[in-house]
Amino acid sequence: MAGEKLKVAIFSATGMNLAAAEGFAKHPKVEIVAVTEDDGVPSDISKEWASNLNVPFMNFGDVLKIPGLQVVSYTSDMSRRVEIAEQIASSGINIFGDKPLTETVSEGDEIIDIVKKYGVKMGVGHNYRFEPSIRDAKVRLTNGDVGLPWAIHSDWIIATGKKGAPIGETKIHGMYPLDAMLYLIPEKVISVYAIAGSYFFDNSKDAGVDDLSFITMNMERGIIATLALGRTPHPHPNGYGGDQTIRIMGTHGMLYIDANRPSWMSVGKSGSSNKKYHHDNIYHMVDHYVNSLLNGTDHMGTEKDARDTLEITLAALESAQNNRLVTL
Amino acid sequence: MINVVLVGAGMVSIKHIQAWLIQQDAEVVYVVDHNLDKAKAAAQSLGINEYGTDYSEIISSDDVDAVDICVTANEHVDVATFAANSGKHILLEKPISTTLTDADLIIETAARNDVKLMLGHTHHFYDYGISAKEIIDSGEIGNPVYIRHVAGGGFWPQDWTGNRISPERTGGNVVDNGVHIVDMINWWMDSKPVSVYAQALNPTSSHIDMNQYFLMTLKYNNDGIGVVDMSRANMPTSNEFSQITILGTEGEIRTGSDVNTQWVYKEDGLLLDNGGFTDGFNREINAFVKSIIEDTDPPVGGLHSKIALAACLAAEISIKTGSVIAIK
């Protein structure tokens, strides 16, 4: 409806949900109405963010009773993902959730059932598919610019890391490139093989989690898909924040995406660097979700997409653990 | 002067001939090929008039010191063991053979007859290969833990009758071509591959018995990851996309299509020229001649080549069975 604003509450303005919250906050069709925090979690950051926006910080139960509230954007401890999603959905409120969706595939399935049961819409913060270059590539693929794709290869290796992710790089970041790959080539992954290890960071070694993995997949229609995923302590030779590339081989051509471009390569008082421009994928993701709610249209980046990438991620880790192919 | 017999006057022999022509301490004195016209043409290009279809008599001659074997891979064992038993030094095109049994026989026969056996893993001698090895050996990037070599190109320049699509004559695409790259990764990683998972496709035509695209994921003895991504199915055929990524524990090096020395925009597309592929054959043949003159071990011996072959044969099994295969 013309002039109508979507009423959104933020559940924990931290981590990637803070990035999503800022996307909601600057959206012209959104009104942030409250901020809340999970029980037992220090609320200083969320309170400060609410204060900056001049919106109330409230108890979660009271937030769910706000008249006309349409969305809660949330992040939480992994053990609370399903429970919080159900509290939001059972109040008839739409959900925007942080990644990873859940800890396990069965929990992911629970969230899918919850969303269906209460008839709400859920978006998940897989923002990479909203990168302008990836959206452009989707149009090219759909137009048949490279014919029928037969292979897709993605690199997602973060440079200049201080330490490895506590839960491992595959679990913390795998969903971004996997989601984009499945968006570009929406074919089911049949089987997965992976090698993973802790090569760079002591904290990854100590925790027994990966800081680098190579995942290769067999998709329907015989398509081969690979993902090199990780974090290194050293800079990227080109001054980028890391690798964010996708290469698609087709029967009539090849498409190569470097999501770190376009960029300015610079050298100045603070040394050399690479500054990206023409991308704000988190805002594009929020915008897509907001418009789908206001216009009643289908949206992408759903809980089902998130469940599929989670399944692949966990299969890859299982494969790496046992050095064998895992069939999904 | 070292007198050499060239056996096999097919496509790769052209590169060998160019290298032999500039040798100061060795010369080709006779050319053998099943096809007399090919043998004659090759002899003429060498400026000699000595050629034939039978290798046994000429290799047995006391006037011959060495044999350069460029026949198809399935014929390697016969020619190489004959040369070794005749007391002639051997430069043998890759792959060493199409089976490990034949490889062992070649290595054992050369050793028993105390002749040099060098394998034509030309990439070992290209600028890009040497310079990467120098950087790694300098310790600049720490220990290599992930090496991916993407080598792409269009379909082989031949029709249905050509050797390059005959698995019987070549050992298959992985053995015939992948062995180059596996050899490089083994050399750079300075470790042995212990298992492989491989996938393959026939994007050009399902009627070809040999794949035109394959992907090998190798696990190394040092826990390193090796990836060989090799295509002869790129479209357009001029697309020779390449990308090499070597991640070390303390740094990384990369090269590929985007660092070509020349970019030429033509009416029919973009022509890229990578200066890193010069002099490989010259250096290879220089090294072979030097090892004979100085009576030293050649830089790429039979065992080195056999390790690469074992990985490629395991990959062929992996492609057929869909399983991870331990490398013998």
XYZ file of C-alpha atoms in Angstrom:
656
model
C 0.000 0.000 0.000
C 1.272 3.442 -0.892
C 2.902 5.215 2.039
C 2.650 2.196 4.314
C 5.732 1.419 6.360
C 6.713 -2.005 7.572
C 7.000 -2.196 11.354
C 10.159 -4.068 12.285
C 11.671 -5.013 15.644
C 15.286 -6.023 16.132
C 16.121 -9.000 18.330
C 19.791 -8.474 19.268
C 21.587 -5.757 17.330
C 24.808 -7.751 17.115
C 26.903 -9.560 14.540
C 25.390 -9.937 11.098
C 21.954 -9.144 12.489
C 23.288 -5.673 13.242
C 24.171 -5.339 9.554
C 20.653 -6.450 8.616
C 19.190 -4.113 11.262
C 21.063 -1.184 9.761
C 19.684 -2.189 6.367
C 16.162 -2.131 7.788
C 16.827 1.148 9.601
C 17.813 3.029 6.474
C 15.062 1.566 4.325
C 12.482 4.257 3.449
C 9.587 1.813 3.772
C 10.587 0.526 7.214
C 9.974 1.811 10.709
C 12.037 0.273 13.501
C 9.660 0.139 16.444
C 11.655 -1.639 19.138
C 14.845 -3.424 20.042
C 15.096 -6.442 22.317
C 17.622 -8.979 23.454
C 17.689 -12.622 24.432
C 17.479 -13.534 28.121
C 20.856 -13.777 29.770
C 22.691 -11.936 27.000
C 24.320 -8.566 27.874
C 22.109 -5.974 26.249
C 24.451 -2.954 26.237
C 25.149 -3.040 22.501
C 21.488 -3.499 21.604
C 20.427 -0.792 24.057
C 22.951 1.645 22.652
C 21.783 0.927 19.127
C 18.146 1.484 20.180
C 19.117 4.740 21.848
C 20.891 5.953 18.713
C 17.746 5.249 16.736
C 15.547 6.742 19.416
C 13.412 3.617 19.677
C 12.486 1.757 22.881
C 14.441 -1.202 24.218
C 11.832 -3.677 25.443
C 11.273 -7.096 26.885
C 10.871 -9.712 24.092
C 7.413 -10.736 25.248
C 6.242 -7.126 25.117
C 7.761 -6.634 21.665
C 5.647 -9.474 20.309
C 2.529 -7.659 21.535
C 3.283 -4.400 19.700
C 0.225 -3.661 17.550
C 0.910 -3.971 13.830
C 4.410 -5.405 14.260
C 5.190 -7.258 11.015
C 8.803 -8.442 11.247
C 11.301 -9.464 13.893
C 14.874 -9.629 12.643
C 16.802 -11.868 15.023
C 20.017 -13.567 15.940
C 20.610 -15.773 18.951
C 22.686 -18.548 20.371
C 22.417 -21.541 18.019
C 20.608 -23.587 20.671
C 17.750 -21.049 20.716
C 17.184 -20.598 16.979
C 14.105 -22.824 16.675
C 12.489 -21.728 19.917
C 12.725 -18.020 19.102
C 11.512 -18.553 15.540
C 8.443 -20.314 16.924
C 7.743 -17.528 19.432
C 7.847 -14.958 16.623
C 5.873 -16.968 14.077
C 3.219 -18.074 16.571
C 2.515 -14.393 17.165
C 1.759 -14.055 13.462
C 4.919 -12.047 12.822
C 7.302 -12.570 9.921
C 10.892 -13.569 10.615
C 14.193 -12.372 9.333
C 16.887 -14.711 10.680
C 20.644 -14.670 10.966
C 22.775 -17.371 9.408
C 23.442 -20.224 9.957
C 19.751 -21.096 10.071
C 20.225 -23.745 12.743
C 22.777 -26.169 14.129
C 21.305 -29.268 12.495
C 19.278 -30.140 9.420
C 16.448 -31.526 11.543
C 16.226 -28.182 13.370
C 16.148 -26.505 9.968
C 13.249 -28.737 9.012
C 11.514 -27.710 12.248
C 11.786 -24.050 11.259
C 10.403 -24.829 7.796
C 7.422 -26.512 9.474
C 6.944 -23.562 11.857
C 6.946 -21.027 9.015
C 4.428 -23.128 7.099
C 2.226 -23.759 10.145
C 1.851 -20.080 11.027
C 1.770 -18.790 7.445
C 4.540 -16.234 7.877
C 7.447 -15.305 5.611
C 11.020 -15.947 6.590
C 14.129 -14.462 5.074
C 17.618 -15.583 6.060
C 20.688 -13.379 5.928
C 22.428 -15.025 2.995
C 23.285 -11.682 1.482
C 25.852 -12.822 -1.097
C 23.198 -13.795 -3.643
C 22.076 -10.141 -3.580
C 25.469 -8.893 -4.760
C 24.752 -6.875 -7.942
C 27.229 -8.902 -9.983
C 25.520 -12.126 -8.955
C 22.062 -10.778 -9.731
C 23.370 -9.690 -13.137
C 24.899 -13.118 -13.707
C 21.562 -14.763 -12.919
C 19.944 -12.774 -15.693
C 22.706 -13.757 -18.122
C 22.376 -17.419 -17.232
C 18.611 -17.343 -17.572
C 19.062 -15.719 -20.973
C 21.327 -18.570 -22.026
C 24.348 -16.343 -22.544
C 26.729 -19.230 -21.777
C 24.431 -22.028 -22.895
C 23.748 -24.835 -20.465
C 26.038 -24.703 -17.420
C 28.051 -27.861 -16.760
C 30.328 -26.681 -13.969
C 30.380 -23.964 -11.322
C 33.382 -23.099 -9.180
C 33.459 -20.650 -6.321
C 36.235 -19.243 -4.158
C 35.466 -17.705 -0.795
C 38.724 -17.195 1.036
C 38.959 -14.277 3.453
C 42.344 -12.583 3.650
C 44.170 -10.971 6.581
C 42.329 -12.908 9.260
C 43.329 -12.435 12.887
C 42.033 -15.842 13.964
C 39.831 -18.643 12.698
C 36.086 -18.774 13.333
C 35.379 -20.648 16.592
C 32.947 -23.018 14.842
C 35.123 -23.362 11.729
C 35.089 -21.438 8.482
C 32.950 -23.976 6.645
C 30.133 -23.664 9.175
C 30.332 -19.913 9.596
C 30.683 -18.876 5.944
C 29.921 -21.857 3.714
C 26.295 -20.882 3.316
C 27.111 -17.599 1.559
C 28.791 -18.965 -1.565
C 26.721 -22.163 -1.534
C 23.521 -20.144 -1.477
C 24.739 -17.980 -4.351
C 25.765 -21.059 -6.342
C 22.376 -22.694 -5.877
C 20.687 -19.424 -6.783
C 22.654 -19.237 -10.026
C 22.238 -22.926 -10.839
C 19.142 -24.183 -9.011
C 19.881 -27.894 -9.256
C 19.884 -30.287 -6.336
C 23.229 -31.356 -4.908
C 23.397 -35.154 -4.924
C 26.719 -35.875 -3.264
C 29.598 -34.078 -1.583
C 33.301 -34.715 -1.064
C 35.537 -32.404 0.942
C 38.964 -32.032 2.434
C 39.197 -29.662 5.378
C 41.726 -28.834 8.041
C 43.238 -26.209 10.279
C 46.219 -24.903 8.376
C 46.649 -21.306 9.471
C 45.368 -20.458 12.939
C 46.304 -21.918 16.313
C 42.812 -21.344 17.701
C 41.362 -23.418 14.843
C 43.858 -26.198 15.547
C 43.114 -26.078 19.266
C 39.357 -26.231 18.644
C 39.727 -28.984 16.033
C 37.836 -26.958 13.427
C 38.721 -26.035 9.864
C 40.149 -22.785 8.574
C 40.325 -24.069 4.995
C 38.224 -26.542 3.064
C 37.772 -27.625 -0.515
C 34.315 -28.960 -1.264
C 33.342 -30.634 -4.504
C 29.794 -31.610 -5.355
C 27.827 -33.575 -7.914
C 24.619 -31.811 -8.884
C 21.660 -33.004 -10.890
C 22.100 -32.835 -14.686
C 25.699 -33.964 -14.158
C 26.890 -30.520 -13.102
C 30.134 -30.371 -11.117
C 30.358 -27.694 -8.425
C 33.291 -26.780 -6.217
C 33.914 -24.374 -3.387
C 37.267 -23.331 -1.931
C 36.472 -21.856 1.446
C 38.515 -20.462 4.283
C 40.438 -17.691 5.931
C 44.143 -16.928 5.758
C 46.240 -14.744 8.034
C 48.012 -13.008 5.164
C 46.724 -10.327 2.774
C 45.409 -11.093 -0.676
C 48.116 -10.244 -3.242
C 45.749 -7.807 -4.949
C 44.852 -5.979 -1.752
C 41.325 -7.399 -1.680
C 39.601 -8.529 1.450
C 39.793 -11.992 -0.016
C 38.423 -14.123 -2.833
C 34.800 -13.830 -3.773
C 34.607 -15.365 -7.201
C 32.327 -17.665 -9.144
C 33.168 -19.243 -12.504
C 30.514 -20.961 -14.548
C 31.361 -23.166 -17.503
C 28.639 -23.571 -20.090
C 28.117 -25.307 -23.380
C 28.434 -21.985 -25.181
C 30.644 -19.857 -23.000
C 32.071 -19.041 -19.605
C 30.945 -16.529 -17.020
C 33.349 -15.253 -14.393
C 32.248 -13.131 -11.454
C 34.668 -11.306 -9.200
C 32.488 -9.782 -6.487
C 35.449 -7.725 -5.280
C 35.130 -5.700 -8.442
C 34.513 -3.042 -9.518
C 37.050 -1.437 -7.275
C 39.658 1.250 -6.989
C 43.171 0.063 -6.422
C 44.799 2.676 -4.272
C 48.061 3.591 -2.651
C 48.225 6.360 -0.084
C 49.414 7.320 3.368
C 47.982 4.141 4.856
C 49.518 1.888 2.215
C 47.962 0.054 -0.696
C 44.397 -1.230 -0.675
C 41.451 -2.071 -2.832
C 38.159 -0.246 -2.378
C 35.022 -1.876 -3.748
C 32.193 0.176 -5.122
C 28.754 -0.505 -6.611
C 27.675 -3.061 -4.067
C 25.490 -3.014 -0.996
C 24.216 -6.534 -0.947
C 22.888 -6.410 2.613
C 20.667 -3.470 1.751
C 19.562 -5.188 -1.464
C 18.674 -8.287 0.569
C 16.617 -6.284 3.062
C 14.969 -4.322 0.258
C 13.942 -7.529 -1.505
C 12.422 -8.976 1.675
C 10.640 -5.739 2.613
C 9.094 -5.376 -0.833
C 7.958 -8.997 -0.863
C 6.038 -8.341 2.361
C 4.599 -4.998 1.316
C 3.615 -6.222 -2.140
C 2.665 -9.786 -1.233
C 5.131 -11.233 -3.723
C 7.358 -14.290 -3.521
C 10.789 -13.806 -2.063
C 14.079 -15.652 -2.244
C 16.695 -16.411 0.355
C 14.166 -18.350 2.404
C 14.415 -20.827 5.256
C 14.282 -23.605 2.661
C 17.307 -22.194 0.817
C 19.106 -21.935 4.140
C 18.241 -25.499 5.093
C 19.680 -26.779 1.784
C 22.996 -24.998 2.235
C 23.190 -26.198 5.824
C 22.727 -29.778 4.674
C 25.582 -29.416 2.174
C 27.840 -27.770 4.730
C 27.324 -30.523 7.274
C 27.772 -33.208 4.607
C 31.068 -31.592 3.599
C 32.335 -31.693 7.173
C 31.256 -35.311 7.513
C 33.028 -36.122 4.253
C 36.211 -34.406 5.387
C 36.083 -36.259 8.689
C 35.865 -39.663 7.016
C 37.556 -38.999 3.646
C 34.622 -40.371 1.696
C 31.834 -39.202 -0.575
C 28.615 -38.333 1.255
C 25.316 -38.747 -0.552
C 22.561 -36.329 0.414
C 78.221 -35.175 -30.036
C 75.302 -37.203 -28.688
C 73.409 -38.963 -31.447
C 69.685 -39.246 -30.886
C 66.919 -41.258 -32.550
C 63.505 -39.642 -32.494
C 60.768 -42.278 -32.324
C 57.322 -40.884 -33.046
C 56.685 -37.953 -35.362
C 53.288 -36.827 -34.100
C 52.145 -33.510 -32.702
C 54.470 -33.231 -29.703
C 57.528 -34.200 -31.747
C 57.314 -30.813 -33.481
C 58.172 -29.144 -30.164
C 60.967 -31.641 -29.551
C 62.415 -31.066 -33.010
C 62.532 -27.308 -32.453
C 64.450 -27.917 -29.248
C 66.827 -30.472 -30.755
C 67.682 -28.084 -33.582
C 69.279 -25.608 -31.197
C 71.272 -28.143 -29.203
C 75.052 -27.706 -29.367
C 76.026 -31.094 -27.953
C 73.394 -33.390 -29.434
C 71.591 -33.982 -32.698
C 68.834 -36.160 -34.041
C 70.284 -38.548 -36.615
C 67.231 -40.623 -37.481
C 63.430 -40.363 -37.267
C 61.054 -43.298 -36.884
C 57.286 -43.312 -37.250
C 54.629 -45.877 -38.209
C 53.725 -43.473 -40.964
C 56.649 -43.128 -43.367
C 55.435 -39.772 -44.687
C 55.374 -38.341 -41.174
C 58.856 -39.698 -40.493
C 60.126 -38.143 -43.706
C 58.555 -34.765 -42.978
C 60.021 -34.722 -39.484
C 63.474 -35.728 -40.818
C 63.305 -32.951 -43.381
C 62.456 -30.414 -40.727
C 65.595 -31.557 -38.925
C 67.636 -31.183 -42.106
C 68.423 -34.891 -42.369
C 67.446 -37.597 -44.810
C 67.470 -40.563 -42.412
C 64.070 -41.982 -41.482
C 62.045 -45.189 -41.430
C 59.215 -47.136 -39.832
C 61.197 -49.625 -37.730
C 63.039 -48.524 -34.604
C 64.809 -51.746 -33.620
C 67.713 -51.718 -36.055
C 68.596 -48.065 -35.683
C 68.301 -48.076 -31.872
C 70.613 -51.097 -31.754
C 73.261 -49.233 -33.732
C 76.499 -48.393 -31.896
C 76.330 -44.933 -33.416
C 73.271 -44.041 -31.393
C 73.539 -42.745 -27.815
C 69.983 -41.798 -26.878
C 66.356 -42.173 -27.885
C 63.676 -39.510 -27.695
C 60.363 -41.357 -27.464
C 57.275 -39.465 -28.649
C 54.993 -42.362 -29.579
C 51.547 -42.756 -28.026
C 51.569 -43.724 -24.349
C 50.447 -47.309 -24.868
C 53.613 -47.932 -26.948
C 56.020 -46.428 -24.400
C 56.868 -49.663 -22.647
C 57.937 -51.488 -25.818
C 60.139 -48.719 -27.200
C 61.581 -47.673 -23.835
C 62.527 -51.175 -22.698
C 64.031 -51.908 -26.112
C 66.098 -48.730 -25.899
C 67.197 -49.494 -22.351
C 68.158 -53.056 -23.215
C 70.157 -51.602 -26.121
C 72.056 -49.434 -23.652
C 70.605 -46.131 -24.880
C 69.630 -43.213 -22.721
C 65.955 -42.368 -22.822
C 63.920 -39.186 -22.958
C 60.347 -40.416 -22.676
C 57.257 -38.287 -23.243
C 54.718 -38.240 -20.461
C 52.895 -40.197 -19.169
C 55.555 -42.772 -18.426
C 53.054 -45.448 -19.489
C 49.389 -46.303 -19.210
C 49.803 -48.853 -16.395
C 51.870 -49.037 -13.214
C 53.168 -52.448 -14.267
C 54.600 -50.952 -17.451
C 55.999 -48.014 -15.491
C 57.802 -50.378 -13.130
C 59.171 -52.354 -16.074
C 60.501 -49.204 -17.742
C 62.106 -47.931 -14.528
C 63.602 -51.325 -13.681
C 64.950 -51.916 -17.196
C 66.586 -48.493 -17.354
C 68.191 -49.010 -13.941
C 69.433 -52.505 -14.773
C 71.073 -51.238 -17.964
C 72.453 -48.135 -16.233
C 70.951 -45.693 -18.737
C 69.425 -42.301 -18.029
C 65.640 -42.208 -17.936
C 64.071 -38.767 -18.046
C 60.367 -38.028 -18.405
C 58.979 -35.258 -20.528
C 57.017 -33.397 -17.863
C 57.546 -30.154 -19.733
C 55.692 -27.946 -17.253
C 58.565 -28.590 -14.864
C 60.663 -26.469 -17.196
C 58.331 -23.597 -18.016
C 58.993 -20.208 -16.437
C 55.817 -20.303 -14.387
C 56.687 -23.692 -12.882
C 60.276 -22.835 -12.092
C 59.486 -19.419 -10.613
C 56.763 -20.837 -8.358
C 59.155 -23.495 -7.120
C 61.793 -20.850 -6.428
C 59.348 -18.768 -4.373
C 58.216 -21.821 -2.405
C 61.772 -22.994 -1.767
C 62.737 -19.504 -0.575
C 60.339 -20.004 2.349
C 58.495 -16.787 1.483
C 55.021 -18.324 1.785
C 55.763 -20.976 4.396
C 54.621 -24.505 3.646
C 52.210 -24.930 0.720
C 48.914 -26.362 1.968
C 46.515 -25.760 -0.929
C 47.390 -25.785 -4.594
C 44.758 -25.464 -7.276
C 45.704 -25.511 -10.911
C 42.963 -24.589 -13.378
C 43.976 -25.190 -16.976
C 41.393 -24.652 -19.662
C 41.168 -24.736 -23.393
C 39.040 -25.685 -26.316
C 38.692 -29.054 -27.963
C 41.814 -30.787 -29.229
C 42.740 -29.905 -32.826
C 41.709 -33.193 -34.402
C 38.767 -35.222 -35.717
C 37.274 -38.563 -34.645
C 40.378 -40.465 -35.784
C 42.844 -38.550 -33.628
C 44.914 -40.080 -30.849
C 43.927 -37.473 -28.308
C 40.440 -38.877 -27.848
C 41.503 -42.510 -27.719
C 41.734 -43.801 -24.141
C 43.392 -46.971 -25.433
C 46.276 -45.063 -26.976
C 46.652 -42.299 -24.386
C 45.483 -43.897 -21.160
C 42.632 -41.398 -20.952
C 42.443 -37.641 -20.498
C 43.448 -37.683 -16.834
C 46.486 -39.863 -17.521
C 47.465 -38.092 -20.729
C 46.977 -34.487 -19.625
C 46.276 -34.447 -15.914
C 49.632 -36.058 -15.280
C 51.297 -32.753 -16.196
C 49.487 -30.899 -13.462
C 49.640 -33.617 -10.834
C 53.378 -33.689 -11.425
C 53.546 -29.948 -10.843
C 51.489 -30.039 -7.656
C 53.542 -32.965 -6.304
C 56.699 -30.993 -7.037
C 55.488 -27.738 -5.517
C 53.841 -29.418 -2.519
C 56.942 -31.580 -2.003
C 54.693 -34.366 -0.810
C 52.951 -37.450 -2.170
C 49.218 -37.691 -2.842
C 47.552 -40.369 -0.718
C 43.990 -40.316 -2.041
C 41.959 -38.833 -4.850
C 38.341 -38.129 -5.657
C 37.713 -37.282 -9.295
C 34.777 -36.193 -11.433
C 34.523 -35.910 -15.185
C 32.218 -34.717 -17.929
C 31.818 -34.973 -21.682
C 30.440 -31.540 -22.555
C 31.530 -31.711 -26.199
C 29.976 -35.018 -27.197
C 28.695 -38.010 -25.283
C 30.028 -40.201 -28.111
C 33.642 -39.550 -27.128
C 35.000 -42.314 -24.907
C 37.346 -39.908 -23.202
C 36.210 -37.078 -20.936
C 36.951 -33.508 -21.984
C 36.702 -32.089 -18.489
C 37.842 -33.488 -15.191
C 38.380 -32.347 -11.644
C 40.739 -34.153 -9.276
C 40.724 -33.462 -5.535
C 43.929 -34.834 -4.044
C 44.749 -35.332 -0.390
C 48.464 -35.236 0.349
C 50.677 -36.989 2.847
C 51.318 -33.613 4.536
C 47.515 -33.026 4.782
C 47.760 -30.568 1.876
C 44.983 -30.192 -0.695
C 45.660 -30.407 -4.431
C 43.065 -29.615 -7.069
C 43.432 -30.223 -10.791
C 40.691 -28.558 -12.839
C 41.314 -29.290 -16.487
C 39.122 -28.609 -19.478
C 39.320 -29.251 -23.187
C 35.695 -28.307 -23.578
C 35.835 -24.552 -23.179
C 33.628 -22.495 -25.397
C 34.573 -20.484 -27.260
C 37.573 -22.656 -28.044
C 39.825 -19.606 -27.748
C 39.004 -19.410 -24.046
C 42.225 -20.563 -22.395
C 41.273 -19.494 -18.901
C 43.911 -20.502 -16.377
C 44.343 -19.878 -12.686
C 46.924 -21.161 -10.248
C 46.533 -20.546 -6.528
C 49.139 -21.671 -4.019
C 48.253 -20.971 -0.399
C 51.075 -21.354 2.090
C 51.020 -21.185 5.851
C 52.628 -17.732 5.710
C 51.632 -16.308 2.355
C 50.303 -17.109 -1.079
C 51.096 -16.793 -4.748
C 48.762 -16.678 -7.690
C 48.980 -16.500 -11.434
C 46.641 -17.061 -14.326
C 44.809 -15.538 -17.241
C 44.343 -12.193 -15.546
C 48.087 -11.616 -15.369
C 48.790 -12.213 -19.029
C 51.615 -10.241 -20.510
C 49.543 -9.217 -23.518
C 45.875 -8.477 -24.003
C 44.903 -7.960 -27.621
C 41.327 -7.040 -28.476
C 40.618 -8.309 -31.983
C 37.553 -8.342 -34.202
C 36.949 -11.972 -33.230
C 37.502 -11.528 -29.527
C 40.172 -11.139 -26.902
C 43.570 -12.710 -27.470
C 45.621 -13.247 -24.328
C 49.265 -14.149 -24.357
C 50.927 -15.541 -21.283
C 54.682 -15.257 -21.421
C 55.146 -18.064 -18.902
C 55.143 -20.886 -21.415
C 58.387 -20.192 -23.238
C 61.407 -22.432 -23.454
C 59.942 -25.462 -21.653
C 60.965 -27.991 -24.286
C 64.373 -26.387 -24.790
C 65.098 -26.551 -21.070
C 63.799 -30.092 -20.836
C 66.037 -31.358 -23.627
C 68.974 -29.322 -22.332
C 68.568 -31.004 -18.964
C 68.464 -34.446 -20.584
C 71.613 -33.815 -22.623
C 73.393 -32.350 -19.615
C 72.574 -35.387 -17.483
C 74.188 -37.617 -20.129
C 77.298 -35.463 -20.531
C 77.819 -34.960 -16.807
C 76.585 -38.438 -15.870
C 74.122 -37.094 -13.319
C 70.544 -38.035 -12.509
C 68.081 -36.273 -14.811
C 65.777 -33.810 -12.980
C 62.529 -35.692 -13.655
C 63.120 -39.412 -13.313
C 60.925 -42.457 -13.686
C 59.841 -42.727 -10.060
C 58.693 -39.119 -9.993
C 56.591 -39.748 -13.073
C 55.237 -43.006 -11.729
C 53.869 -41.238 -8.623
C 51.962 -38.803 -10.849
C 50.717 -41.690 -12.999
C 49.506 -43.607 -9.937
C 47.406 -40.588 -8.891
C 45.946 -40.261 -12.392
C 45.104 -43.958 -12.694
C 43.425 -43.786 -9.283
C 41.479 -40.767 -10.529
C 40.243 -42.716 -13.536
C 38.963 -45.412 -11.138
C 37.367 -42.732 -8.973
C 35.554 -41.308 -11.989
C 34.195 -44.766 -12.864
C 33.223 -45.779 -9.327
C 32.314 -42.429 -7.774
C 34.488 -43.248 -4.759
C 37.534 -41.827 -3.051
C 40.492 -43.964 -4.100
C 43.682 -44.562 -2.117
C 46.755 -44.005 -4.272
C 49.209 -46.887 -4.324
